[in-house]
Amino acid sequence: MSTRLTTLQRTEVHAEGIWSARWSAKNRLLTGGQDESVKHFEEKADGTLGLLHSYEGHTLGVVSVDVHSSGQVAASSSLDSVIRVSHALVTEVNVYQVACPWDAAKI
């Protein structure tokens, strides 16, 4: 797993640092970064990672990402105290939930 993350950092998929990462079903990787975005990658047959989707909308750095064990639902939280929940295989966000900072940090 560390080799894959090293490759990701070399390709500079986030404009700034990666603050959170989570592997999901079917060798997919979700990352959240200081650049206020969430990126969703899939491992290709040759072992490299290809970008599936980029989720925008947080107004401060993404500090936490997680994916349901089915790989279908993803969530992210950021320093803006917003928790975003989306279907992990499409680009649109299905639910917005604004939380208190101490609640958003628990995701």
Tab-separated table of C-alpha atoms in Angstrom:
chain	number	residue	atom	x	y	z
A	1	MET	CA	0.000	0.000	0.000
A	2	SER	CA	2.816	2.478	0.731
A	3	THR	CA	4.160	1.994	-2.815
A	4	ARG	CA	0.814	3.048	-4.264
A	5	LEU	CA	0.653	6.168	-2.111
A	6	THR	CA	4.210	7.082	-3.079
A	7	THR	CA	3.227	6.805	-6.752
A	8	LEU	CA	0.187	8.989	-6.107
A	9	GLN	CA	2.269	11.700	-4.462
A	10	ARG	CA	4.724	11.700	-7.355
A	11	THR	CA	1.955	12.295	-9.856
A	12	GLU	CA	0.739	15.274	-7.795
A	13	VAL	CA	-2.963	14.528	-8.045
A	14	HIS	CA	-3.690	16.977	-5.227
A	15	ALA	CA	-2.502	20.566	-5.579
A	16	GLU	CA	-1.416	20.396	-1.938
A	17	GLY	CA	-0.772	17.614	0.587
A	18	ILE	CA	-2.874	14.482	1.051
A	19	TRP	CA	-4.371	14.554	4.556
A	20	SER	CA	-6.508	11.419	4.495
A	21	ALA	CA	-6.662	8.188	2.495
A	22	ARG	CA	-8.847	5.098	2.587
A	23	TRP	CA	-8.816	1.904	0.510
A	24	SER	CA	-12.232	0.573	-0.483
A	25	ALA	CA	-13.634	-2.479	-2.221
A	26	LYS	CA	-12.211	-3.522	-5.576
A	27	ASN	CA	-8.801	-1.846	-5.083
A	28	ARG	CA	-10.140	1.691	-5.087
A	29	LEU	CA	-8.575	4.541	-3.156
A	30	LEU	CA	-10.222	7.672	-1.807
A	31	THR	CA	-8.003	10.603	-0.795
A	32	GLY	CA	-8.726	13.950	0.799
A	33	GLY	CA	-6.353	16.854	0.628
A	34	GLN	CA	-5.353	20.239	1.842
A	35	ASP	CA	-6.529	21.538	-1.568
A	36	GLU	CA	-10.197	21.095	-0.474
A	37	SER	CA	-10.865	18.177	-2.829
A	38	VAL	CA	-11.566	14.459	-2.604
A	39	LYS	CA	-10.164	12.163	-5.306
A	40	HIS	CA	-11.320	8.652	-6.153
A	41	PHE	CA	-8.865	6.269	-7.847
A	42	GLU	CA	-9.034	2.763	-9.222
A	43	GLU	CA	-6.105	0.395	-9.531
A	44	LYS	CA	-5.465	-0.537	-13.156
A	45	ALA	CA	-4.292	-3.938	-14.411
A	46	ASP	CA	-0.683	-2.683	-14.591
A	47	GLY	CA	-0.740	-1.697	-10.890
A	48	THR	CA	-0.975	2.058	-11.441
A	49	LEU	CA	-3.817	4.220	-10.168
A	50	GLY	CA	-6.195	6.016	-12.507
A	51	LEU	CA	-8.427	8.901	-11.432
A	52	LEU	CA	-12.141	7.989	-11.500
A	53	HIS	CA	-13.646	11.164	-10.035
A	54	SER	CA	-12.697	14.398	-8.341
A	55	TYR	CA	-15.146	15.816	-5.801
A	56	GLU	CA	-15.020	19.548	-5.129
A	57	GLY	CA	-17.029	21.657	-2.706
A	58	HIS	CA	-15.285	21.807	0.638
A	59	THR	CA	-14.040	25.290	1.499
A	60	LEU	CA	-11.173	24.163	3.735
A	61	GLY	CA	-8.843	21.158	3.713
A	62	VAL	CA	-10.328	17.645	3.820
A	63	VAL	CA	-9.224	15.947	7.031
A	64	SER	CA	-11.119	12.664	6.828
A	65	VAL	CA	-12.474	10.318	4.149
A	66	ASP	CA	-14.188	6.967	4.493
A	67	VAL	CA	-15.946	4.453	2.266
A	68	HIS	CA	-18.687	1.968	3.150
A	69	SER	CA	-17.527	-1.668	2.983
A	70	SER	CA	-19.691	-2.144	-0.144
A	71	GLY	CA	-17.682	0.585	-1.889
A	72	GLN	CA	-20.916	2.344	-2.844
A	73	VAL	CA	-21.039	5.270	-0.386
A	74	ALA	CA	-18.233	7.693	0.452
A	75	ALA	CA	-18.032	10.413	3.088
A	76	SER	CA	-15.634	13.265	3.696
A	77	SER	CA	-15.267	15.931	6.347
A	78	SER	CA	-13.158	19.028	6.337
A	79	LEU	CA	-12.037	21.945	8.441
A	80	ASP	CA	-15.111	23.858	7.192
A	81	SER	CA	-17.226	21.538	9.436
A	82	VAL	CA	-19.142	20.134	6.457
A	83	ILE	CA	-19.674	16.410	6.052
A	84	ARG	CA	-20.316	15.381	2.447
A	85	VAL	CA	-21.822	11.991	1.657
A	86	SER	CA	-21.981	10.742	-1.914
A	87	HIS	CA	-22.490	7.699	-4.048
A	88	ALA	CA	-18.878	6.642	-4.554
A	89	LEU	CA	-19.284	5.761	-8.212
A	90	VAL	CA	-20.748	9.034	-9.506
A	91	THR	CA	-19.555	12.623	-9.390
A	92	GLU	CA	-22.576	14.240	-7.750
A	93	VAL	CA	-22.954	14.595	-4.001
A	94	ASN	CA	-26.242	13.257	-2.697
A	95	VAL	CA	-26.292	14.741	0.808
A	96	TYR	CA	-24.836	17.805	2.479
A	97	GLN	CA	-24.754	17.980	6.238
A	98	VAL	CA	-23.332	20.899	8.158
A	99	ALA	CA	-22.079	19.848	11.573
A	100	CYS	CA	-20.503	21.484	14.569
A	101	PRO	CA	-16.705	21.355	14.313
A	102	TRP	CA	-16.392	18.771	17.106
A	103	ASP	CA	-18.961	16.501	15.389
A	104	ALA	CA	-17.399	16.806	11.921
A	105	ALA	CA	-14.000	15.818	13.317
A	106	LYS	CA	-15.396	12.454	14.474
A	107	ILE	CA	-16.146	11.036	11.006
